[in-house]
mmCIF file of C-alpha atoms in Angstrom:
data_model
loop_
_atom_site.group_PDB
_atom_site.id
_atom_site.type_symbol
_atom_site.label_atom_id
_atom_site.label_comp_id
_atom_site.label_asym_id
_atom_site.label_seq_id
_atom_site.Cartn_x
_atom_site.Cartn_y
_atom_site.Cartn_z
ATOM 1 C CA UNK A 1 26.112 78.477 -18.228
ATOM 2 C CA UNK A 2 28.782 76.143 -19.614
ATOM 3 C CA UNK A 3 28.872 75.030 -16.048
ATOM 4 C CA UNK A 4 25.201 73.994 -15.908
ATOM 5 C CA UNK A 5 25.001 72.046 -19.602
ATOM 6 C CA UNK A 6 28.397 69.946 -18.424
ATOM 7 C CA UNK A 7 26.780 69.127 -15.182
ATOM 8 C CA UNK A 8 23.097 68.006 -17.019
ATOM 9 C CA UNK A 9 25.489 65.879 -19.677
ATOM 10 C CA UNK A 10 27.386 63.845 -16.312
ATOM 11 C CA UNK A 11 23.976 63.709 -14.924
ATOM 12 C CA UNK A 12 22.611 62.309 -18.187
ATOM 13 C CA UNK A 13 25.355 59.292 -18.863
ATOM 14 C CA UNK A 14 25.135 58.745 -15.618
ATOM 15 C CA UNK A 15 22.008 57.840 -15.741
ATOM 16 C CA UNK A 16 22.160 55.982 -19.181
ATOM 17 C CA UNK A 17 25.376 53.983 -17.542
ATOM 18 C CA UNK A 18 23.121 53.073 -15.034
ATOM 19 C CA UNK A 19 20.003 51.707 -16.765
ATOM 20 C CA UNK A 20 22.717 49.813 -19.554
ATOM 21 C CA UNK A 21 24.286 48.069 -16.311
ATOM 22 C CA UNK A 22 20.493 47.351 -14.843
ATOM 23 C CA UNK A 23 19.146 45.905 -18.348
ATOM 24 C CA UNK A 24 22.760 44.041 -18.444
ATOM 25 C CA UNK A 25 22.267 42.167 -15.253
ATOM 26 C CA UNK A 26 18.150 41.603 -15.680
ATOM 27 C CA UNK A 27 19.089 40.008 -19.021
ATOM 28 C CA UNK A 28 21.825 38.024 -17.554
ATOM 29 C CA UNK A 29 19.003 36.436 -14.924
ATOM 30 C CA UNK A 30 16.999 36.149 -17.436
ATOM 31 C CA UNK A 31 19.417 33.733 -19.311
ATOM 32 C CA UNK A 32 20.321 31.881 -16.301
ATOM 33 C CA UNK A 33 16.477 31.330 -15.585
ATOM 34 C CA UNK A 34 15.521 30.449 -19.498
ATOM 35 C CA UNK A 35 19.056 28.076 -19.553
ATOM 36 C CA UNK A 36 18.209 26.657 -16.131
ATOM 37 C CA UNK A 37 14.367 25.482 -17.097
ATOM 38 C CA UNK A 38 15.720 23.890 -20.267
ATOM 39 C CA UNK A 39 18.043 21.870 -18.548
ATOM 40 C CA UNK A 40 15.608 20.573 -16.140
ATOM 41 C CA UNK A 41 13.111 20.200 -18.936
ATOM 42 C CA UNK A 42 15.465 17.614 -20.713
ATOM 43 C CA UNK A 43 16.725 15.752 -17.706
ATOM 44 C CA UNK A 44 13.464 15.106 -15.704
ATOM 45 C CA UNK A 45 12.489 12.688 -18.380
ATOM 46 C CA UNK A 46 15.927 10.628 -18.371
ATOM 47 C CA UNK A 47 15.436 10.829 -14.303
ATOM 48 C CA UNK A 48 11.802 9.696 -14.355
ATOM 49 C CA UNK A 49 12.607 6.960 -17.029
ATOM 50 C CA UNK A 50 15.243 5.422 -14.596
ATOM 51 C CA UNK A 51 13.068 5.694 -11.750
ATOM 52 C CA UNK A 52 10.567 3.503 -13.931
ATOM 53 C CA UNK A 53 13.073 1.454 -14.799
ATOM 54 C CA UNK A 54 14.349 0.659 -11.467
ATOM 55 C CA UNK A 55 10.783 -0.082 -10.189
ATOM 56 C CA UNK A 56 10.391 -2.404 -12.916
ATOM 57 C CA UNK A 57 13.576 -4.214 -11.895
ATOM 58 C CA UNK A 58 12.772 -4.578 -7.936
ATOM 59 C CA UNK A 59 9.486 -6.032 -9.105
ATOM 60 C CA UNK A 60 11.191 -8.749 -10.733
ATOM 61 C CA UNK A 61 13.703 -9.307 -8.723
ATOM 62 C CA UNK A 62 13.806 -12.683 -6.167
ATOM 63 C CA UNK A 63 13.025 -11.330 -2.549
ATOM 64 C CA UNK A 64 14.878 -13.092 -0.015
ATOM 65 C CA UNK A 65 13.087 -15.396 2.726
ATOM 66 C CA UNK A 66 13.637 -13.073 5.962
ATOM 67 C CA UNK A 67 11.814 -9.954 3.649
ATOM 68 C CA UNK A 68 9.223 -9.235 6.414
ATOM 69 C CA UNK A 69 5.473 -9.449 4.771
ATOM 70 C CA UNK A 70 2.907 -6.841 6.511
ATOM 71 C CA UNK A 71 -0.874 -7.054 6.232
ATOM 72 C CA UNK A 72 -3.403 -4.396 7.004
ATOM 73 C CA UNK A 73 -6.603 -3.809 7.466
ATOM 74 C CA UNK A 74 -7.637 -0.293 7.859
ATOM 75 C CA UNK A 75 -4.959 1.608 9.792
ATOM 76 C CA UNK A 76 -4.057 -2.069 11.673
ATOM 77 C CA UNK A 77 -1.654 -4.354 11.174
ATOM 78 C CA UNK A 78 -3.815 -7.592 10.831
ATOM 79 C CA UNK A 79 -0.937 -10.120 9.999
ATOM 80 C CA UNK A 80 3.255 -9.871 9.799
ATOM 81 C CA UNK A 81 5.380 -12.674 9.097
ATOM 82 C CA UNK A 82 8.738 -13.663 6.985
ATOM 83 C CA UNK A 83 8.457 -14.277 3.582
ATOM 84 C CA UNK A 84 9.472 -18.076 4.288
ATOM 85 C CA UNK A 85 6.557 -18.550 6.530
ATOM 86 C CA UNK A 86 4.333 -16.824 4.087
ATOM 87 C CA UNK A 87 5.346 -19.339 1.513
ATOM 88 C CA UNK A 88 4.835 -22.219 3.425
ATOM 89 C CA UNK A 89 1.478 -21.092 4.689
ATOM 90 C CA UNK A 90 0.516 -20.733 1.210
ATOM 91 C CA UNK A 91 1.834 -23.743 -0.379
ATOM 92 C CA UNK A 92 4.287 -21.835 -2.564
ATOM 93 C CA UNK A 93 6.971 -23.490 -4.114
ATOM 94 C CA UNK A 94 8.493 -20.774 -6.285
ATOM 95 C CA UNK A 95 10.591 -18.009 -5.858
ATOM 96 C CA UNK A 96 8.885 -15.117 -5.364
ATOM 97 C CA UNK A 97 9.155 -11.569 -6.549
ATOM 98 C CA UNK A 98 7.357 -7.870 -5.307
ATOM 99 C CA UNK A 99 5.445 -8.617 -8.630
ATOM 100 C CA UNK A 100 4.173 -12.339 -7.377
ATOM 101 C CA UNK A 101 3.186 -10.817 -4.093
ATOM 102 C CA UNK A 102 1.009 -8.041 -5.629
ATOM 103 C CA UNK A 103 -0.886 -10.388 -7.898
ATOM 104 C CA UNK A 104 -1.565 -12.968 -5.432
ATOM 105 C CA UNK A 105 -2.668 -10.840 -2.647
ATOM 106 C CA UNK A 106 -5.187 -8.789 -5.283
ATOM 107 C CA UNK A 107 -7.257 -12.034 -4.638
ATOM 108 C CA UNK A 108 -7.606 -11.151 -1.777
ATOM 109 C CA UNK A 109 -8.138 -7.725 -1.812
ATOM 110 C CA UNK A 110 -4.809 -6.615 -0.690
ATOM 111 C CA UNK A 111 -3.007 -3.615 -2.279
ATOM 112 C CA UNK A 112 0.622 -2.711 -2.241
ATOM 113 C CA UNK A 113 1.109 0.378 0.181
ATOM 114 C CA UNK A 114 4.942 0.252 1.160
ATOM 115 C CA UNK A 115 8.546 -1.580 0.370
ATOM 116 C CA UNK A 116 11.787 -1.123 1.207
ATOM 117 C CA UNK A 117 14.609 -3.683 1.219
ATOM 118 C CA UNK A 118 13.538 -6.027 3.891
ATOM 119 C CA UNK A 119 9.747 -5.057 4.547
ATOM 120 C CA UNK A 120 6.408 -5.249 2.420
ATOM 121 C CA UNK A 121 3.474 -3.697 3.333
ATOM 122 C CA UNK A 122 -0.189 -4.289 1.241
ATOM 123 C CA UNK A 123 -3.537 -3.291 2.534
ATOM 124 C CA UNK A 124 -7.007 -2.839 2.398
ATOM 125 C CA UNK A 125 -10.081 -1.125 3.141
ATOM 126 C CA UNK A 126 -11.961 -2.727 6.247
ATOM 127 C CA UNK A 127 -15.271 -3.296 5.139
ATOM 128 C CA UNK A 128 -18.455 -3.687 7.219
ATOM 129 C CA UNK A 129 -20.674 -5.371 5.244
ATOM 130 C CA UNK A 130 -24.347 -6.613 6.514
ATOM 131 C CA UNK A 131 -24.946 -10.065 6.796
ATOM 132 C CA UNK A 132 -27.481 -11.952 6.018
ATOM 133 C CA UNK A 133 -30.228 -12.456 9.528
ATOM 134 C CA UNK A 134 -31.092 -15.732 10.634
ATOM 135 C CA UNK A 135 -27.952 -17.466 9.507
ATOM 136 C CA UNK A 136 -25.090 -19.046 11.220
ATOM 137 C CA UNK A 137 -21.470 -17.860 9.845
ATOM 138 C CA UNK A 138 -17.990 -18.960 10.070
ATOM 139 C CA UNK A 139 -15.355 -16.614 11.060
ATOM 140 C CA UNK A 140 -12.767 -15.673 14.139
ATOM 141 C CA UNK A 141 -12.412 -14.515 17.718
ATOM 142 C CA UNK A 142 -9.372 -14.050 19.013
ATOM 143 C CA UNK A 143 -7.280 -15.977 16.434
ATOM 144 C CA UNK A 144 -9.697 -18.893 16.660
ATOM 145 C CA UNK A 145 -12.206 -20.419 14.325
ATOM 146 C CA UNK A 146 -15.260 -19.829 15.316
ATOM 147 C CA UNK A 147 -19.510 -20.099 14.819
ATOM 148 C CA UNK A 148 -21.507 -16.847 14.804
ATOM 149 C CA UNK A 149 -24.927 -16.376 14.603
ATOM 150 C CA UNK A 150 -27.227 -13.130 13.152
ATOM 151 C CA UNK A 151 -30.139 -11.848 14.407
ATOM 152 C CA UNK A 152 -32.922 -10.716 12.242
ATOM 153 C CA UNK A 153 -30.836 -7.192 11.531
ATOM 154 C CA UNK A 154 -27.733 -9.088 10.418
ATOM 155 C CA UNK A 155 -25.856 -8.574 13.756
ATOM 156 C CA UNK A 156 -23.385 -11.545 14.722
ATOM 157 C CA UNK A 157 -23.213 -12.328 17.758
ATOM 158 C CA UNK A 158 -21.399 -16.127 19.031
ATOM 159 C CA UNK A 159 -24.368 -18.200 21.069
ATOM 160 C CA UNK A 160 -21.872 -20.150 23.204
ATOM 161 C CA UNK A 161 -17.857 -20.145 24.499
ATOM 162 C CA UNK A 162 -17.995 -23.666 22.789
ATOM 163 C CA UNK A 163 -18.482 -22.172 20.160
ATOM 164 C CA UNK A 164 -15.134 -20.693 19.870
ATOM 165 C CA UNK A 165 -12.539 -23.448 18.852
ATOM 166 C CA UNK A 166 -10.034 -22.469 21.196
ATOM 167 C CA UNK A 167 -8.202 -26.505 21.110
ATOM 168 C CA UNK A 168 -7.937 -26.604 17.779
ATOM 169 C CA UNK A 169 -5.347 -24.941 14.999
ATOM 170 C CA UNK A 170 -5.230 -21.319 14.698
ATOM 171 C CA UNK A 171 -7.142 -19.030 11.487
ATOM 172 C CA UNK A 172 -4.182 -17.914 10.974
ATOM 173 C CA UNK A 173 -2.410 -21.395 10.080
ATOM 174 C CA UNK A 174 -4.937 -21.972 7.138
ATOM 175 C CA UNK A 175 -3.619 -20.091 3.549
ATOM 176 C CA UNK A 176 -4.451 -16.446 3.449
ATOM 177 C CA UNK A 177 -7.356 -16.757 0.569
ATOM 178 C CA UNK A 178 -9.204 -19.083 3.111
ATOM 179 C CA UNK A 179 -7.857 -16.705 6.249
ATOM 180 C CA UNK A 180 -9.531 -13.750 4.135
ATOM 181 C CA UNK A 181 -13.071 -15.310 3.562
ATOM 182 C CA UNK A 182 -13.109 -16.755 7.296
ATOM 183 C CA UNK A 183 -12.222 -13.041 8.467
ATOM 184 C CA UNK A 184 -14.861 -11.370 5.981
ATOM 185 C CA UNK A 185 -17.986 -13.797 7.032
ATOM 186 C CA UNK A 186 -18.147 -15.353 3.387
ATOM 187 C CA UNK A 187 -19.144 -18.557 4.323
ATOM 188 C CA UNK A 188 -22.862 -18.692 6.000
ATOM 189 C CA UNK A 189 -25.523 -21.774 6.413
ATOM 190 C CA UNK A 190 -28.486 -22.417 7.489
ATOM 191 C CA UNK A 191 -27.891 -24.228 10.465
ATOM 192 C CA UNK A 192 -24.685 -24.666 13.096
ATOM 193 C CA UNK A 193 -24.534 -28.264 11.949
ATOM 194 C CA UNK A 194 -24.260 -27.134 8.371
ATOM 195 C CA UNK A 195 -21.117 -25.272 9.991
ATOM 196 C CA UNK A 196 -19.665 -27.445 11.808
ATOM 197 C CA UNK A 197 -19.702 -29.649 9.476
ATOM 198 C CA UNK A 198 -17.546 -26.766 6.919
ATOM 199 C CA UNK A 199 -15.381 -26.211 9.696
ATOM 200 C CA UNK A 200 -14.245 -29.779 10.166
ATOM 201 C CA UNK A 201 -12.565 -29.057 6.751
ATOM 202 C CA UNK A 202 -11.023 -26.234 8.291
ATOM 203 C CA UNK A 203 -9.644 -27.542 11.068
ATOM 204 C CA UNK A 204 -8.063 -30.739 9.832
#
């Protein structure tokens, strides 16, 4: 009988040995997880906050003139040239930063969309606006300047081959606000003298 009570007693702190080392080791992972979460809860912050501050310091900074400049329209590449040829297109006599490039292209309904350290990319939506019927537009074909007309629905259609200015400077050579409103069909008259006569200014 002695037998039998020593043998429940070793089964019994056994068993208590047992659950101590299991609580032992579920409270140690619980440290590590409770020590691990408050770490990363103070150093995300300090991380994010040089992030920011690292974004705010490429915005500034002078981009050289071989940075490659990308425009899109949609899910196409509508325009890429170097940052020196983007400058003289556009008249620009300043040195420019990511920050100069995102507020000038907003006129023109570009949005930033990509960087890295020697390529820009901004785009925009491609809209499909109805025109006006009856009038006669100025826009492209093919990299040209050129007269459209719309039919009664607001369809544009060109009337003649002449009246794509294939001899004459591209759209493209023109500063990107003007490319823009060519491309978009903001310009419309009345009658194709009306635009020819807009175009001349254009073309020049």
């Amino acid at each position: 009988m002695n037998n039998n009570f020593q043998n429940d007693k070793f089964k019994k702190d056994k068993l208590k040995k047992i659950y101590f080392g299991v609580g032992v080791i579920v409270l140690l992972g619980m440290c590590f997880s409770l020590s691990y979460l408050i770490t990363d809860w103070i150093t995300k912050p300090k991380y994010e906050n040089a992030l920011e501050e690292k974004t705010v310091y490429n915005s500034t900074e002078v981009l050289e003139d071989n940075t490659t400049i990308a425009l899109m329209i949609g899910d196409s590449i509508d325009k890429e040239q170097s940052l020196k040829d983007f400058k003289e297109e556009n008249n620009i006599q300043v040195d420019v930063n990511q920050q100069f490039l995102i507020d000038f292209l907003d006129d023109s309904g570009y949005k930033l969309e990509a960087l890295s350290d020697d390529r820009i990319v901004f785009s925009k939506e491609n809209s499909d606006n109805t025109l006006i019927g009856g009038k006669y537009y100025l826009g492209e074909k093919d990299g040209y300047f050129a007269i459209y007309k719309t039919d009664e629905n607001g369809k544009a259609f060109i009337e003649s081959e002449s009246d794509v200015f294939r001899d004459y400077k591209k759209v493209n050579t023109i500063p990107i606000a003007a490319e823009e409103e060519i491309k978009s069909f903001k310009h419309y008259y009345d009658s194709k003298e009306e635009a020819l006569e807009r175009l001349a200014g254009y073309m020049n």
